[in-house]
Coordinates of C-alpha atoms and ligand atoms in Angstrom, one line a residue:
X28 CA 61.5 85.7 94.8
X29 CA 64.5 85.7 97.6
X30 CA 66.1 89.2 97.0
X31 CA 69.3 90.1 94.6
X32 CA 72.6 91.2 96.3
X33 CA 71.8 94.6 97.8
X34 CA 75.1 96.3 97.6
X35 CA 74.6 96.2 93.9
X36 CA 71.0 95.9 93.4
X37 CA 71.0 99.1 94.8
X38 CA 72.6 101.0 93.0
X39 CA 71.5 103.5 90.2
X40 CA 73.1 102.8 86.3
X41 CA 76.5 104.6 86.1
X42 CA 77.2 108.0 85.6
X43 CA 78.7 107.3 82.6
X44 CA 76.3 105.7 81.0
X45 CA 73.8 108.0 81.6
X46 CA 75.5 111.0 80.8
X47 CA 76.3 109.1 77.0
X48 CA 72.9 108.1 76.6
X49 CA 71.5 111.3 77.6
X50 CA 73.8 113.1 74.3
X51 CA 72.7 110.7 72.7
X52 CA 69.9 111.7 72.8
X53 CA 70.1 115.2 72.2
X54 CA 72.6 115.1 69.4
X55 CA 75.3 116.4 72.2
X56 CA 79.2 116.7 71.4
X57 CA 80.5 113.8 74.4
X58 CA 82.6 114.5 76.1
X59 CA 81.9 113.3 79.3
X60 CA 82.4 110.0 79.2
X61 CA 86.6 109.6 79.0
X62 CA 87.2 107.8 75.6
X63 CA 90.3 109.1 72.8
X64 CA 88.1 109.8 69.3
X65 CA 90.4 109.1 67.1
X66 CA 92.0 105.7 65.6
X67 CA 94.8 104.5 68.3
X68 CA 97.9 103.8 67.1
X69 CA 98.1 101.8 63.0
X70 CA 101.5 99.4 64.1
X71 CA 98.8 98.3 67.2
X72 CA 96.1 97.5 65.3
X73 CA 97.9 96.2 62.7
X74 CA 99.7 93.7 65.1
X75 CA 95.8 92.8 66.6
X76 CA 94.9 91.9 63.4
X77 CA 98.0 90.1 62.3
X78 CA 97.3 88.0 65.9
X79 CA 93.6 87.5 65.2
X80 CA 94.5 85.8 61.6
X81 CA 97.3 84.3 61.6
X82 CA 97.5 83.4 65.7
X83 CA 96.2 82.0 68.6
X84 CA 92.9 82.6 69.4
X85 CA 92.3 79.9 71.6
X86 CA 92.6 80.6 75.9
X87 CA 95.7 81.9 76.4
X88 CA 97.9 81.2 80.0
X89 CA 95.8 82.3 83.1
X90 CA 98.9 84.7 83.6
X91 CA 98.5 85.8 80.6
X92 CA 101.1 85.9 77.4
X93 CA 104.3 85.5 78.7
X94 CA 105.4 88.5 75.8
X95 CA 102.7 90.9 77.6
X96 CA 104.2 89.7 81.0
X97 CA 108.0 90.3 80.0
X98 CA 106.3 93.5 77.7
X99 CA 105.0 95.1 81.3
X100 CA 108.5 93.3 83.3
X101 CA 110.3 95.6 80.9
X102 CA 108.1 99.0 80.6
X103 CA 108.4 98.6 84.8
X104 CA 112.2 98.8 84.6
X105 CA 112.4 100.7 82.0
X106 CA 109.7 103.6 83.0
X107 CA 111.0 103.2 86.9
X108 CA 113.3 101.1 87.2
X109 CA 110.9 98.5 89.0
X110 CA 112.2 94.9 88.5
X111 CA 109.7 92.9 89.0
X112 CA 109.9 88.7 87.8
X113 CA 107.9 88.4 84.9
X114 CA 106.7 84.7 85.9
X115 CA 105.7 85.4 89.8
X116 CA 105.4 89.5 89.7
X117 CA 103.1 90.2 86.7
X118 CA 99.2 89.2 85.8
X119 CA 97.3 90.3 82.7
X120 CA 94.0 90.6 83.2
X121 CA 90.4 92.0 81.4
X122 CA 91.4 95.8 81.6
X123 CA 91.9 97.9 85.0
X124 CA 88.2 97.3 85.7
X125 CA 89.1 93.6 86.3
X126 CA 91.5 93.6 88.1
X127 CA 90.7 96.6 90.3
X128 CA 87.9 93.9 91.4
X129 CA 90.5 90.5 91.1
X130 CA 92.7 92.9 93.6
X131 CA 89.7 94.0 96.3
X132 CA 88.2 90.5 95.7
X133 CA 91.9 88.6 96.4
X134 CA 92.6 90.7 99.2
X135 CA 89.5 92.1 101.6
X136 CA 88.6 89.7 104.9
X137 CA 84.3 90.9 105.3
X138 CA 84.9 93.7 108.2
X139 CA 88.5 95.0 106.8
X140 CA 88.4 98.9 106.1
X141 CA 89.6 100.1 102.8
X142 CA 91.2 104.0 102.8
X143 CA 89.4 105.3 99.5
X144 CA 90.6 109.3 98.2
X145 CA 87.3 111.3 96.8
X146 CA 86.6 112.3 94.4
X147 CA 87.5 108.8 93.0
X148 CA 86.4 106.7 90.1
X149 CA 83.0 105.7 90.8
X150 CA 83.7 101.5 90.4
X151 CA 85.3 101.4 93.7
X152 CA 82.7 101.9 96.9
X153 CA 79.9 99.4 95.4
X154 CA 83.4 97.3 94.8
X155 CA 84.7 97.8 97.7
X156 CA 81.2 96.5 99.1
X157 CA 80.9 93.8 97.4
X158 CA 84.3 92.1 98.1
X159 CA 83.1 92.7 102.5
X160 CA 85.1 95.8 102.7
X161 CA 84.6 99.2 104.1
X162 CA 85.3 102.0 103.3
X163 CA 86.9 105.1 104.8
X164 CA 87.0 108.1 102.8
X165 CA 90.0 111.1 102.7
X166 CA 87.6 113.2 101.1
X167 CA 89.6 115.9 98.7
X168 CA 88.6 119.6 97.4
X169 CA 89.1 121.6 94.4
X170 CA 91.3 123.6 94.0
X171 CA 94.4 121.9 95.1
X172 CA 92.8 118.5 96.0
X173 CA 95.7 118.4 98.5
X174 CA 95.9 116.0 100.9
X175 CA 97.1 116.2 104.1
X176 CA 98.3 113.5 107.4
X177 CA 95.3 114.8 109.7
X178 CA 92.8 113.2 106.5
X179 CA 95.0 110.1 106.9
X180 CA 95.5 109.7 110.6
X181 CA 91.4 109.6 110.7
X182 CA 90.9 107.1 108.1
X183 CA 93.5 104.8 108.7
X184 CA 93.1 102.2 111.8
X185 CA 94.0 98.8 112.4
X186 CA 91.6 97.6 110.0
X187 CA 92.7 99.2 107.5
X188 CA 94.1 96.1 105.3
X189 CA 94.4 98.2 101.9
X190 CA 94.6 101.9 100.4
X191 CA 93.0 102.1 96.5
X192 CA 95.2 104.9 95.7
X193 CA 94.2 106.4 91.9
X194 CA 97.3 108.6 90.7
X195 CA 97.1 110.6 88.4
X196 CA 93.6 111.0 90.1
X197 CA 90.1 111.0 87.5
X198 CA 88.1 112.8 88.1
X199 CA 90.5 115.9 90.0
X200 CA 93.7 115.6 87.2
X201 CA 95.9 115.4 90.1
X202 CA 99.1 114.0 90.8
X203 CA 100.3 113.5 94.0
X204 CA 102.9 115.0 95.3
X205 CA 105.9 112.9 96.6
X206 CA 105.3 114.9 100.1
X207 CA 101.8 113.4 99.5
X208 CA 103.3 109.8 97.9
X209 CA 105.2 109.5 101.5
X210 CA 102.5 110.5 103.9
X211 CA 100.4 107.6 102.2
X212 CA 103.8 105.2 101.9
X213 CA 103.9 106.3 105.9
X214 CA 100.3 105.8 107.1
X215 CA 100.3 101.8 104.9
X216 CA 103.8 100.7 106.1
X217 CA 102.6 101.8 110.4
X218 CA 99.1 99.9 109.6
X219 CA 100.4 97.1 108.5
X220 CA 98.6 97.9 105.3
X221 CA 99.2 97.2 101.0
X222 CA 98.3 99.6 98.6
X223 CA 96.4 98.9 95.2
X224 CA 97.4 101.6 93.0
X225 CA 95.7 102.3 90.3
X226 CA 98.0 104.6 87.7
X227 CA 95.9 103.6 84.3
X228 CA 96.9 107.6 83.6
X229 CA 100.7 107.0 84.2
X230 CA 101.3 108.0 80.1
X231 CA 98.8 111.0 80.2
X232 CA 100.6 113.3 82.3
X233 CA 101.9 116.9 81.7
X234 CA 103.9 120.1 81.9
X235 CA 107.1 117.4 82.3
X236 CA 105.9 116.6 85.6
X237 CA 107.0 112.8 86.0
X238 CA 104.0 109.8 87.0
X239 CA 105.7 108.6 91.1
X240 CA 104.2 105.1 91.6
X241 CA 104.1 104.3 94.8
X242 CA 105.3 101.0 94.5
X243 CA 109.1 102.7 94.1
X244 CA 108.8 104.6 97.5
X245 CA 110.7 103.3 100.1
X246 CA 109.2 100.2 102.0
X247 CA 106.5 99.5 99.5
X248 CA 107.7 97.5 97.0
X249 CA 106.3 94.5 98.2
X250 CA 103.1 96.5 100.0
X251 CA 102.4 97.5 96.7
X252 CA 99.9 96.4 93.6
X253 CA 100.2 98.7 90.6
X254 CA 97.7 98.4 88.2
X255 CA 97.9 99.3 84.2
X256 CA 96.0 99.6 81.5
X257 CA 96.1 99.3 77.7
X258 CA 93.2 101.9 77.0
X259 CA 94.9 104.8 78.4
X260 CA 98.3 103.7 77.3
X261 CA 97.7 102.9 73.5
X262 CA 93.9 105.3 73.4
X263 CA 91.9 101.7 72.9
X264 CA 89.9 101.9 75.7
X265 CA 87.3 99.5 74.4
X266 CA 90.0 97.0 74.2
X267 CA 90.3 96.1 78.3
X268 CA 93.5 94.9 78.5
X269 CA 95.1 95.9 81.9
X270 CA 98.3 94.3 84.1
X271 CA 99.4 94.1 87.3
X272 CA 102.5 94.2 88.5
X273 CA 102.8 93.3 92.4
X274 CA 105.0 90.7 94.6
X275 CA 104.5 87.2 94.9
X276 CA 102.3 86.9 97.9
X277 CA 99.8 89.8 96.7
X278 CA 99.4 88.3 93.3
X279 CA 99.0 84.8 94.5
X280 CA 95.8 85.5 95.9
X281 CA 94.5 88.2 93.6
X282 CA 95.3 85.8 90.6
X283 CA 92.9 82.8 93.1
X284 CA 89.9 85.6 92.3
X285 CA 91.4 86.4 88.6
X286 CA 91.0 82.4 87.5
X287 CA 87.3 82.9 88.6
X288 CA 86.7 85.9 88.3
X289 CA 87.1 85.8 83.6
X290 CA 90.3 83.0 83.8
X291 CA 92.0 85.3 81.3
X292 CA 91.5 88.1 78.6
X293 CA 91.7 87.9 74.2
X294 CA 95.3 86.7 73.1
X295 CA 95.2 88.5 70.6
X296 CA 95.1 91.8 72.0
X297 CA 97.8 90.3 74.6
X298 CA 100.1 90.1 71.5
X299 CA 99.3 93.8 70.1
X300 CA 100.0 95.8 73.9
X301 CA 103.1 93.4 74.3
X302 CA 104.3 94.8 71.0
X303 CA 103.5 98.4 72.2
X304 CA 104.3 98.8 75.4
X305 CA 107.8 97.8 73.7
X306 CA 107.5 101.1 71.6
X307 CA 110.3 103.6 71.4
X308 CA 110.7 107.4 74.2
X309 CA 108.8 108.9 71.0
X310 CA 105.6 106.8 71.4
X311 CA 105.2 107.4 74.8
X312 CA 106.2 111.5 74.7
X313 CA 104.0 111.5 71.8
X314 CA 101.0 110.9 73.6
X315 CA 101.5 112.7 76.5
X316 CA 101.9 115.8 74.3
X317 CA 99.2 115.4 72.0
X318 CA 97.1 115.4 74.6
X319 CA 98.9 118.3 77.1
X320 CA 98.0 120.2 73.4
X321 CA 94.4 118.9 74.0
X322 CA 94.1 119.7 78.3
X323 CA 95.8 123.0 76.9
X324 CA 92.9 123.7 73.5
X325 CA 89.8 123.2 75.8
X326 CA 90.7 125.1 78.8
X327 CA 91.9 127.6 75.8
X328 CA 88.1 127.6 74.9
X329 CA 85.8 127.1 78.4
X330 CA 88.3 130.0 79.7
X331 CA 87.0 132.4 76.8
X332 CA 83.2 132.0 77.3
X333 CA 83.9 132.9 80.7
X334 CA 84.2 129.9 82.6
X335 CA 86.9 129.4 85.5
X336 CA 88.8 125.9 84.7
X337 CA 91.0 124.4 87.5
X338 CA 94.1 122.8 86.7
X339 CA 95.1 119.5 85.3
X340 CA 98.0 118.0 85.0
X341 CA 97.1 114.7 84.3
X342 CA 93.8 112.2 83.3
X343 CA 91.6 112.9 80.5
X344 CA 90.1 115.7 82.2
X345 CA 89.9 119.2 82.1
X346 CA 87.6 120.7 85.7
X347 CA 85.1 123.6 85.5
X348 CA 84.8 126.0 88.9
X349 CA 81.3 126.2 88.8
X350 CA 81.1 128.6 91.5
X351 CA 81.1 131.5 89.7
X352 CA 78.1 130.9 87.4
X353 CA 75.2 132.5 87.0
X354 CA 73.8 129.0 87.4
X355 CA 72.1 128.5 89.8
X356 CA 71.7 124.5 90.7
X357 CA 74.4 122.1 90.9
X358 CA 77.0 119.9 89.2
X359 CA 74.9 117.8 88.4
X360 CA 72.2 120.0 86.9
X361 CA 74.2 122.5 85.0
X362 CA 75.2 118.9 83.5
X363 CA 72.2 118.4 81.9
X364 CA 71.3 121.6 81.1
X365 CA 74.5 121.7 78.9
X366 CA 73.5 118.5 77.6
X367 CA 70.8 119.2 77.0
X368 CA 70.1 123.4 76.1
X369 CA 73.6 123.8 74.4
X370 CA 74.6 119.9 73.3
X371 CA 77.8 119.6 74.3
X372 CA 78.0 116.2 77.0
X373 CA 80.1 116.6 80.5
X374 CA 80.0 114.9 84.2
X375 CA 79.2 115.8 87.7
X376 CA 81.7 116.0 90.1
X377 CA 79.4 114.9 93.1
X378 CA 79.2 111.4 91.2
X379 CA 83.0 110.7 92.3
X380 CA 81.9 110.7 95.9
X381 CA 79.9 108.4 98.3
X382 CA 79.9 111.6 101.3
X383 CA 79.9 115.2 101.4
X384 CA 79.6 115.4 97.5
X385 CA 81.3 118.8 96.3
X386 CA 78.7 120.3 94.1
X387 CA 79.7 123.4 92.2
X388 CA 82.7 121.6 89.7
X389 CA 81.8 119.4 86.2
X390 CA 84.6 117.5 84.2
X391 CA 85.3 117.6 80.7
X392 CA 86.9 115.2 78.8
X393 CA 90.0 116.6 75.9
X394 CA 91.2 113.6 74.5
X395 CA 89.0 114.1 71.1
X396 CA 89.6 115.4 67.6
X397 CA 90.4 119.4 67.8
X398 CA 87.7 119.9 65.8
X399 CA 84.9 118.6 68.5
X400 CA 86.9 120.8 71.5
X401 CA 86.4 123.8 69.2
X402 CA 82.4 122.5 68.6
X403 CA 81.7 122.3 71.9
X404 CA 82.8 126.3 72.8
X405 CA 80.7 127.1 70.2
X406 CA 78.3 125.5 71.1
X407 CA 78.7 126.1 75.0
X408 CA 78.7 129.6 74.2
X409 CA 75.9 132.2 75.6
X410 CA 74.4 129.3 77.2
X411 CA 77.0 129.5 80.6
Ligands
PMP522 N1 90.2 103.6 86.5 C1 90.5 104.3 86.9 C2 90.9 106.0 87.5 C3 89.9 104.9 85.7 O1 89.6 106.1 84.8 C4 89.0 103.7 84.9 C5 89.1 104.4 82.7 N2 87.8 104.1 82.8 C6 89.5 102.0 84.9 C7 90.0 102.4 86.1 C8 89.4 101.0 84.0 O2 90.1 101.1 83.3 P1 89.3 99.9 81.8 O3 88.8 100.6 80.8 O4 91.4 99.3 81.6 O5 89.1 98.6 82.9
LIG523 N1 87.2 105.7 83.2 C1 86.1 106.0 82.2 C2 85.5 108.0 82.6 O1 86.4 108.0 83.6 C3 84.7 106.2 82.1 C4 84.8 104.5 82.1 C5 83.5 103.8 81.7 O2 82.5 104.6 81.0 N2 83.2 102.9 83.1 O3 84.7 108.7 82.0

């Protein structure tokens, strides 16, 4: 038989699956894979159930249900002042993952360079390569994960087609500052590129700091594809409903990829997400406040047992700097060790780098019941 695709067949299993399996084997508290362990908002669940029983369960329109596309456009206007035409500038996807895949497949020509900021979500580099793109890395390092102009100057070239920017950044728990975003915007325009903006954690930001979509910076409205995820915004990660807002010229080719990737997304879940996006400010403020309290709870707990917790401005995650611990191995060894011996799973941050990884940071997910967070700290005590 002839060989399978060389980009994909050479890959290992994603670190989230590996650590979740290991956690199960050792009956560990799983603070590895990022997902909330609650039920999610009852009214959004009820809407989905109602839509399954009473609604349309056949193929919805390819770009998504009109009610959800309108809701996404309304959401973008309400939170960010973005004016988007729901009919031509919004598309519903099967999770942010499919949105990313459709953007990369729809926009990349073989040999195009794509600027990626590592640490990055582990799907990015393989998807870029499979689409024929060449990743060019900007490498960010703890504790501040700061982005400088020199880094961009090194990564951009006349072959740069796009940047893929995740903000707030998983796993670094960093919110890019306005100054950093301006730098990115400046380079994107200077090199006539576009920005694929993975903003799935847009509503999980802390300490009253506002999330700034790159799309809202001067000159960027026509150059950005803004991606959101109902999985994160409604704490329902299994739903896999995502959405893209972008100028028609950019969204057009992305929709062509979408039509042959999945064509569409479960209509009942789309209805429920449309309902959810229209919820009042109390819901969105409450989500951020709830996650911030969990961040604080886990931070206090981990600090109390002697771990050095890095700053966290958003996302589901806090990172621990292992360089000061007595553990001799790297982050991967540390995560395996605590899973097997303490019964608490975390994710090694080196898994989010394609080249020159940082090897002394471990990521812990705090979007869990308080009792689960407390139990994790209790178990870790004495092992770190
Ligand atoms: N991007 C980032 C940065 C993520 O953390 C996630 C969550 N797993 C995704 C994309 C994928 O989102 P979805 O589950 O909506 O596909
Ligand atoms: N985004 C989640 C995380 O970072 C995991 C998603 C997945 O399991 N693929 O943990």
